[in-house]
Amino acid sequence: MHAPVSDPRDRLIVALDLPSVGAAERIISRLGDTVSFYKIGYELGFAGGLGLARELVADGRKVFIDFKLHDIGNTVARGVASLAALGASFATVHAYPQTMRAAMEGKGASPLRILAVTVLTSYDEADLTEAGYGAGVAQTVARRVAQAREIGIDGIVCAPTDAASVRMALGERGAIVTPGVRPDGSDVGDQKRIATPLAAIRAGADHLVVGRPIVASPDPAAAARAVQAEITRALS
Ligand SMILES: O=c1ccn([C@@H]2O[C@H](COP(=O)(O)O)[C@@H](O)[C@H]2O)c(=O)[nH]1
């Protein structure tokens, strides 16, 4: 059964989309105790970030490895087993049934939670059509969530604008993690399906992933605290 996360600090996941371990360490140091949950994706992961992930875990922080795996089942299962051994709390796969099943098998009895990415937050209807999909965003998300639920996935990555319908379809089991979060006035960048932290939590998100609005801010700790204040307001 899905247990709502009560501490706003555990609800904010900062995306360390940075070019080097040194750059990431500087942001982590500036964030101090404000942030306890970090996400490592392609940029940092392919620049030595998995070593940093191990150090963060050893230091009591939570780590989300966001490589959005998608390959033949054997490769996915073995890759996920390595992420489980690393001590990651969350890891992503694309929400294809074969991939989701392999990932759930690969994590074994570890506490790693597998999150299935439905439709990327940088995609709108036109992007799905261009990629060859016959169904739109809402229909594709719904289909993938239904399949993820059937497989017993640990959680879903979706746009904050999809969070309410995803919770309905997913039921109470499974975490909802939303990137595409933009505090009022911040740059949207390449994101297309977005909401504020307040709206994302009110729509049912358990965790918010925020990257550039925090790591590119002149005062990352203040930016993180502002997001956490919105989370607290949404929960009160
Ligand atoms: O659908 C998705 C899945 C993953 N992401 C990742 O989240 C962060 C968002 O960073 P921002 O700088 O806050 O836009 C980034 O690491 C993406 O790889 C996503 O945006 N959308």
GROMACS .gro file of C-alpha atoms and ligand atoms in nm:
model
  257
    1MET     CA    1   0.000   0.000   0.000
    2HIS     CA    2   0.123   0.350  -0.087
    3ALA     CA    3   0.210   0.555   0.223
    4PRO     CA    4   0.203   0.934   0.164
    5VAL     CA    5   0.539   1.102   0.233
    6SER     CA    6   0.502   1.338   0.527
    7ASP     CA    7   0.835   1.529   0.537
    8PRO     CA    8   0.855   1.808   0.270
    9ARG     CA    9   1.232   1.745   0.256
   10ASP     CA   10   1.169   1.391   0.131
   11ARG     CA   11   0.924   1.520  -0.128
   12LEU     CA   12   1.175   1.740  -0.311
   13ILE     CA   13   1.426   1.562  -0.534
   14VAL     CA   14   1.694   1.788  -0.679
   15ALA     CA   15   1.815   1.690  -1.027
   16LEU     CA   16   2.195   1.720  -1.033
   17ASP     CA   17   2.210   1.792  -1.407
   18LEU     CA   18   2.567   1.917  -1.395
   19PRO     CA   19   2.880   1.846  -1.601
   20SER     CA   20   3.115   1.713  -1.333
   21VAL     CA   21   3.134   1.561  -0.987
   22GLY     CA   22   3.306   1.880  -0.867
   23ALA     CA   23   3.018   2.098  -0.990
   24ALA     CA   24   2.768   1.863  -0.824
   25GLU     CA   25   2.961   1.863  -0.495
   26ARG     CA   26   2.960   2.243  -0.491
   27ILE     CA   27   2.580   2.254  -0.528
   28ILE     CA   28   2.533   1.978  -0.268
   29SER     CA   29   2.750   2.172  -0.026
   30ARG     CA   30   2.552   2.493  -0.089
   31LEU     CA   31   2.226   2.305  -0.034
   32GLY     CA   32   2.353   2.154   0.293
   33ASP     CA   33   2.082   1.997   0.507
   34THR     CA   34   1.805   2.165   0.309
   35VAL     CA   35   1.798   1.880   0.057
   36SER     CA   36   1.820   1.507   0.130
   37PHE     CA   37   1.719   1.350  -0.203
   38TYR     CA   38   1.919   1.382  -0.526
   39LYS     CA   39   1.865   1.263  -0.882
   40ILE     CA   40   2.149   1.166  -1.111
   41GLY     CA   41   2.082   1.145  -1.484
   42TYR     CA   42   2.284   1.116  -1.804
   43GLU     CA   43   2.501   1.426  -1.774
   44LEU     CA   44   2.648   1.360  -1.430
   45GLY     CA   45   2.610   0.983  -1.446
   46PHE     CA   46   2.832   0.964  -1.755
   47ALA     CA   47   3.084   1.198  -1.592
   48GLY     CA   48   3.165   0.991  -1.282
   49GLY     CA   49   2.835   1.047  -1.104
   50LEU     CA   50   2.782   0.687  -0.995
   51GLY     CA   51   3.079   0.716  -0.757
   52LEU     CA   52   2.919   1.029  -0.614
   53ALA     CA   53   2.591   0.835  -0.582
   54ARG     CA   54   2.768   0.578  -0.362
   55GLU     CA   55   2.913   0.856  -0.146
   56LEU     CA   56   2.574   1.025  -0.109
   57VAL     CA   57   2.416   0.696  -0.001
   58ALA     CA   58   2.701   0.634   0.247
   59ASP     CA   59   2.634   0.987   0.381
   60GLY     CA   60   2.268   0.903   0.447
   61ARG     CA   61   2.121   1.084   0.144
   62LYS     CA   62   1.871   0.927  -0.093
   63VAL     CA   63   1.966   0.881  -0.456
   64PHE     CA   64   1.748   0.847  -0.764
   65ILE     CA   65   1.925   0.708  -1.072
   66ASP     CA   66   1.737   0.840  -1.375
   67PHE     CA   67   1.877   0.653  -1.674
   68LYS     CA   68   1.530   0.559  -1.807
   69LEU     CA   69   1.639   0.208  -1.899
   70HIS     CA   70   1.493   0.036  -2.204
   71ASP     CA   71   1.661  -0.272  -2.357
   72ILE     CA   72   1.610  -0.647  -2.383
   73GLY     CA   73   1.484  -0.796  -2.059
   74ASN     CA   74   1.809  -0.965  -1.954
   75THR     CA   75   2.006  -0.641  -1.991
   76VAL     CA   76   1.747  -0.437  -1.801
   77ALA     CA   77   1.726  -0.690  -1.516
   78ARG     CA   78   2.106  -0.702  -1.475
   79GLY     CA   79   2.142  -0.326  -1.498
   80VAL     CA   80   1.875  -0.280  -1.231
   81ALA     CA   81   2.048  -0.538  -1.008
   82SER     CA   82   2.363  -0.322  -1.024
   83LEU     CA   83   2.164  -0.010  -0.930
   84ALA     CA   84   2.012  -0.200  -0.638
   85ALA     CA   85   2.363  -0.296  -0.520
   86LEU     CA   86   2.466   0.069  -0.541
   87GLY     CA   87   2.204   0.157  -0.280
   88ALA     CA   88   1.980   0.376  -0.498
   89SER     CA   89   1.630   0.445  -0.367
   90PHE     CA   90   1.465   0.506  -0.707
   91ALA     CA   91   1.553   0.407  -1.065
   92THR     CA   92   1.362   0.472  -1.387
   93VAL     CA   93   1.269   0.256  -1.683
   94HIS     CA   94   1.050   0.340  -1.979
   95ALA     CA   95   0.697   0.210  -1.924
   96TYR     CA   96   0.707  -0.077  -2.173
   97PRO     CA   97   0.565  -0.399  -2.024
   98GLN     CA   98   0.867  -0.620  -2.098
   99THR     CA   99   1.102  -0.357  -1.957
  100MET     CA  100   0.895  -0.299  -1.643
  101ARG     CA  101   0.872  -0.674  -1.571
  102ALA     CA  102   1.247  -0.718  -1.618
  103ALA     CA  103   1.323  -0.427  -1.387
  104MET     CA  104   1.094  -0.558  -1.112
  105GLU     CA  105   1.264  -0.897  -1.142
  106GLY     CA  106   1.614  -0.741  -1.142
  107LYS     CA  107   1.568  -0.546  -0.820
  108GLY     CA  108   1.499  -0.870  -0.632
  109ALA     CA  109   1.431  -0.819  -0.263
  110SER     CA  110   1.621  -0.487  -0.246
  111PRO     CA  111   1.446  -0.168  -0.130
  112LEU     CA  112   1.509  -0.005  -0.471
  113ARG     CA  113   1.182   0.128  -0.616
  114ILE     CA  114   1.129   0.106  -0.989
  115LEU     CA  115   0.957   0.405  -1.147
  116ALA     CA  116   0.803   0.377  -1.493
  117VAL     CA  117   0.827   0.684  -1.717
  118THR     CA  118   0.495   0.730  -1.900
  119VAL     CA  119   0.522   1.020  -2.149
  120LEU     CA  120   0.815   1.259  -2.111
  121THR     CA  121   0.725   1.604  -1.981
  122SER     CA  122   0.897   1.761  -2.282
  123TYR     CA  123   0.646   1.591  -2.515
  124ASP     CA  124   0.313   1.730  -2.627
  125GLU     CA  125   0.057   1.587  -2.867
  126ALA     CA  126   0.255   1.694  -3.175
  127ASP     CA  127   0.574   1.528  -3.045
  128LEU     CA  128   0.392   1.197  -2.993
  129THR     CA  129   0.249   1.215  -3.345
  130GLU     CA  130   0.593   1.293  -3.485
  131ALA     CA  131   0.733   0.990  -3.298
  132GLY     CA  132   0.473   0.769  -3.469
  133TYR     CA  133   0.221   0.722  -3.189
  134GLY     CA  134  -0.144   0.700  -3.290
  135ALA     CA  135  -0.271   0.788  -2.942
  136GLY     CA  136  -0.247   1.123  -2.766
  137VAL     CA  137  -0.078   1.210  -2.435
  138ALA     CA  138  -0.370   1.129  -2.203
  139GLN     CA  139  -0.447   0.799  -2.375
  140THR     CA  140  -0.082   0.691  -2.382
  141VAL     CA  141  -0.031   0.779  -2.015
  142ALA     CA  142  -0.350   0.592  -1.920
  143ARG     CA  143  -0.247   0.280  -2.113
  144ARG     CA  144   0.100   0.278  -1.960
  145VAL     CA  145  -0.027   0.333  -1.607
  146ALA     CA  146  -0.278   0.047  -1.647
  147GLN     CA  147   0.004  -0.184  -1.762
  148ALA     CA  148   0.236  -0.064  -1.484
  149ARG     CA  149  -0.035  -0.128  -1.227
  150GLU     CA  150  -0.095  -0.477  -1.361
  151ILE     CA  151   0.278  -0.550  -1.329
  152GLY     CA  152   0.285  -0.410  -0.974
  153ILE     CA  153   0.536  -0.133  -1.046
  154ASP     CA  154   0.662   0.073  -0.749
  155GLY     CA  155   0.585   0.412  -0.899
  156ILE     CA  156   0.515   0.632  -1.199
  157VAL     CA  157   0.696   0.930  -1.347
  158CYS     CA  158   0.449   1.163  -1.515
  159ALA     CA  159   0.383   1.529  -1.576
  160PRO     CA  160   0.228   1.715  -1.283
  161THR     CA  161  -0.065   1.786  -1.516
  162ASP     CA  162  -0.126   1.408  -1.535
  163ALA     CA  163  -0.084   1.337  -1.163
  164ALA     CA  164  -0.452   1.344  -1.066
  165SER     CA  165  -0.560   1.103  -1.342
  166VAL     CA  166  -0.258   0.882  -1.275
  167ARG     CA  167  -0.352   0.852  -0.906
  168MET     CA  168  -0.707   0.752  -1.003
  169ALA     CA  169  -0.579   0.487  -1.243
  170LEU     CA  170  -0.297   0.362  -1.021
  171GLY     CA  171  -0.503   0.332  -0.705
  172GLU     CA  172  -0.336   0.376  -0.369
  173ARG     CA  173  -0.037   0.155  -0.447
  174GLY     CA  174   0.266   0.325  -0.603
  175ALA     CA  175   0.445   0.658  -0.579
  176ILE     CA  176   0.384   0.944  -0.823
  177VAL     CA  177   0.698   1.139  -0.912
  178THR     CA  178   0.666   1.452  -1.125
  179PRO     CA  179   0.935   1.643  -1.311
  180GLY     CA  180   0.818   1.940  -1.520
  181VAL     CA  181   0.786   2.147  -1.203
  182ARG     CA  182   0.826   2.521  -1.244
  183PRO     CA  183   0.786   2.776  -0.965
  184ASP     CA  184   0.602   3.086  -1.090
  185GLY     CA  185   0.833   3.309  -1.290
  186SER     CA  186   1.103   3.049  -1.358
  187ASP     CA  187   1.224   2.957  -1.706
  188VAL     CA  188   1.022   2.676  -1.865
  189GLY     CA  189   1.315   2.568  -2.086
  190ASP     CA  190   1.235   2.255  -2.290
  191GLN     CA  191   0.953   2.138  -2.061
  192LYS     CA  192   0.603   2.140  -2.211
  193ARG     CA  193   0.366   1.981  -1.955
  194ILE     CA  194   0.437   2.175  -1.637
  195ALA     CA  195   0.288   2.297  -1.310
  196THR     CA  196   0.399   2.485  -1.001
  197PRO     CA  197   0.512   2.289  -0.692
  198LEU     CA  198   0.186   2.385  -0.520
  199ALA     CA  199  -0.029   2.257  -0.809
  200ALA     CA  200   0.179   1.940  -0.850
  201ILE     CA  201   0.139   1.838  -0.485
  202ARG     CA  202  -0.230   1.931  -0.485
  203ALA     CA  203  -0.275   1.711  -0.794
  204GLY     CA  204  -0.138   1.415  -0.601
  205ALA     CA  205   0.238   1.406  -0.664
  206ASP     CA  206   0.437   1.236  -0.387
  207HIS     CA  207   0.777   1.366  -0.500
  208LEU     CA  208   0.873   1.664  -0.717
  209VAL     CA  209   1.187   1.656  -0.932
  210VAL     CA  210   1.333   2.004  -0.975
  211GLY     CA  211   1.656   2.069  -1.162
  212ARG     CA  212   1.740   2.400  -1.330
  213PRO     CA  213   1.516   2.622  -1.115
  214ILE     CA  214   1.737   2.516  -0.820
  215VAL     CA  215   2.081   2.423  -0.955
  216ALA     CA  216   2.097   2.723  -1.192
  217SER     CA  217   1.970   2.964  -0.928
  218PRO     CA  218   2.212   3.222  -0.783
  219ASP     CA  219   2.097   3.097  -0.440
  220PRO     CA  220   2.016   2.723  -0.473
  221ALA     CA  221   1.932   2.676  -0.103
  222ALA     CA  222   1.681   2.964  -0.109
  223ALA     CA  223   1.527   2.825  -0.430
  224ALA     CA  224   1.496   2.478  -0.268
  225ARG     CA  225   1.342   2.625   0.047
  226ALA     CA  226   1.089   2.817  -0.165
  227VAL     CA  227   0.982   2.491  -0.334
  228GLN     CA  228   0.956   2.317   0.005
  229ALA     CA  229   0.744   2.607   0.137
  230GLU     CA  230   0.501   2.554  -0.153
  231ILE     CA  231   0.495   2.180  -0.077
  232THR     CA  232   0.413   2.256   0.288
  233ARG     CA  233   0.141   2.500   0.181
  234ALA     CA  234  -0.012   2.242  -0.053
  235LEU     CA  235  -0.023   1.986   0.228
  236SER     CA  236  -0.173   2.216   0.491
  237LIG     O1  237   0.938   1.305  -1.816
  237LIG     C1  238   1.044   1.338  -1.763
  237LIG     C2  239   1.130   1.248  -1.703
  237LIG     C3  240   1.245   1.292  -1.643
  237LIG     N1  241   1.278   1.422  -1.643
  237LIG     C4  242   1.403   1.464  -1.576
  237LIG     O2  243   1.373   1.553  -1.468
  237LIG     C5  244   1.466   1.660  -1.462
  237LIG     C6  245   1.394   1.790  -1.479
  237LIG     O3  246   1.488   1.895  -1.478
  237LIG     P1  247   1.445   2.048  -1.491
  237LIG     O4  248   1.576   2.120  -1.502
  237LIG     O5  249   1.369   2.082  -1.366
  237LIG     O6  250   1.362   2.063  -1.614
  237LIG     C7  251   1.571   1.632  -1.571
  237LIG     O7  252   1.679   1.570  -1.511
  237LIG     C8  253   1.501   1.536  -1.667
  237LIG     O8  254   1.592   1.443  -1.723
  237LIG     C9  255   1.195   1.513  -1.703
  237LIG     O9  256   1.221   1.636  -1.705
  237LIG     N2  257   1.080   1.468  -1.760
   0.00000   0.00000   0.00000
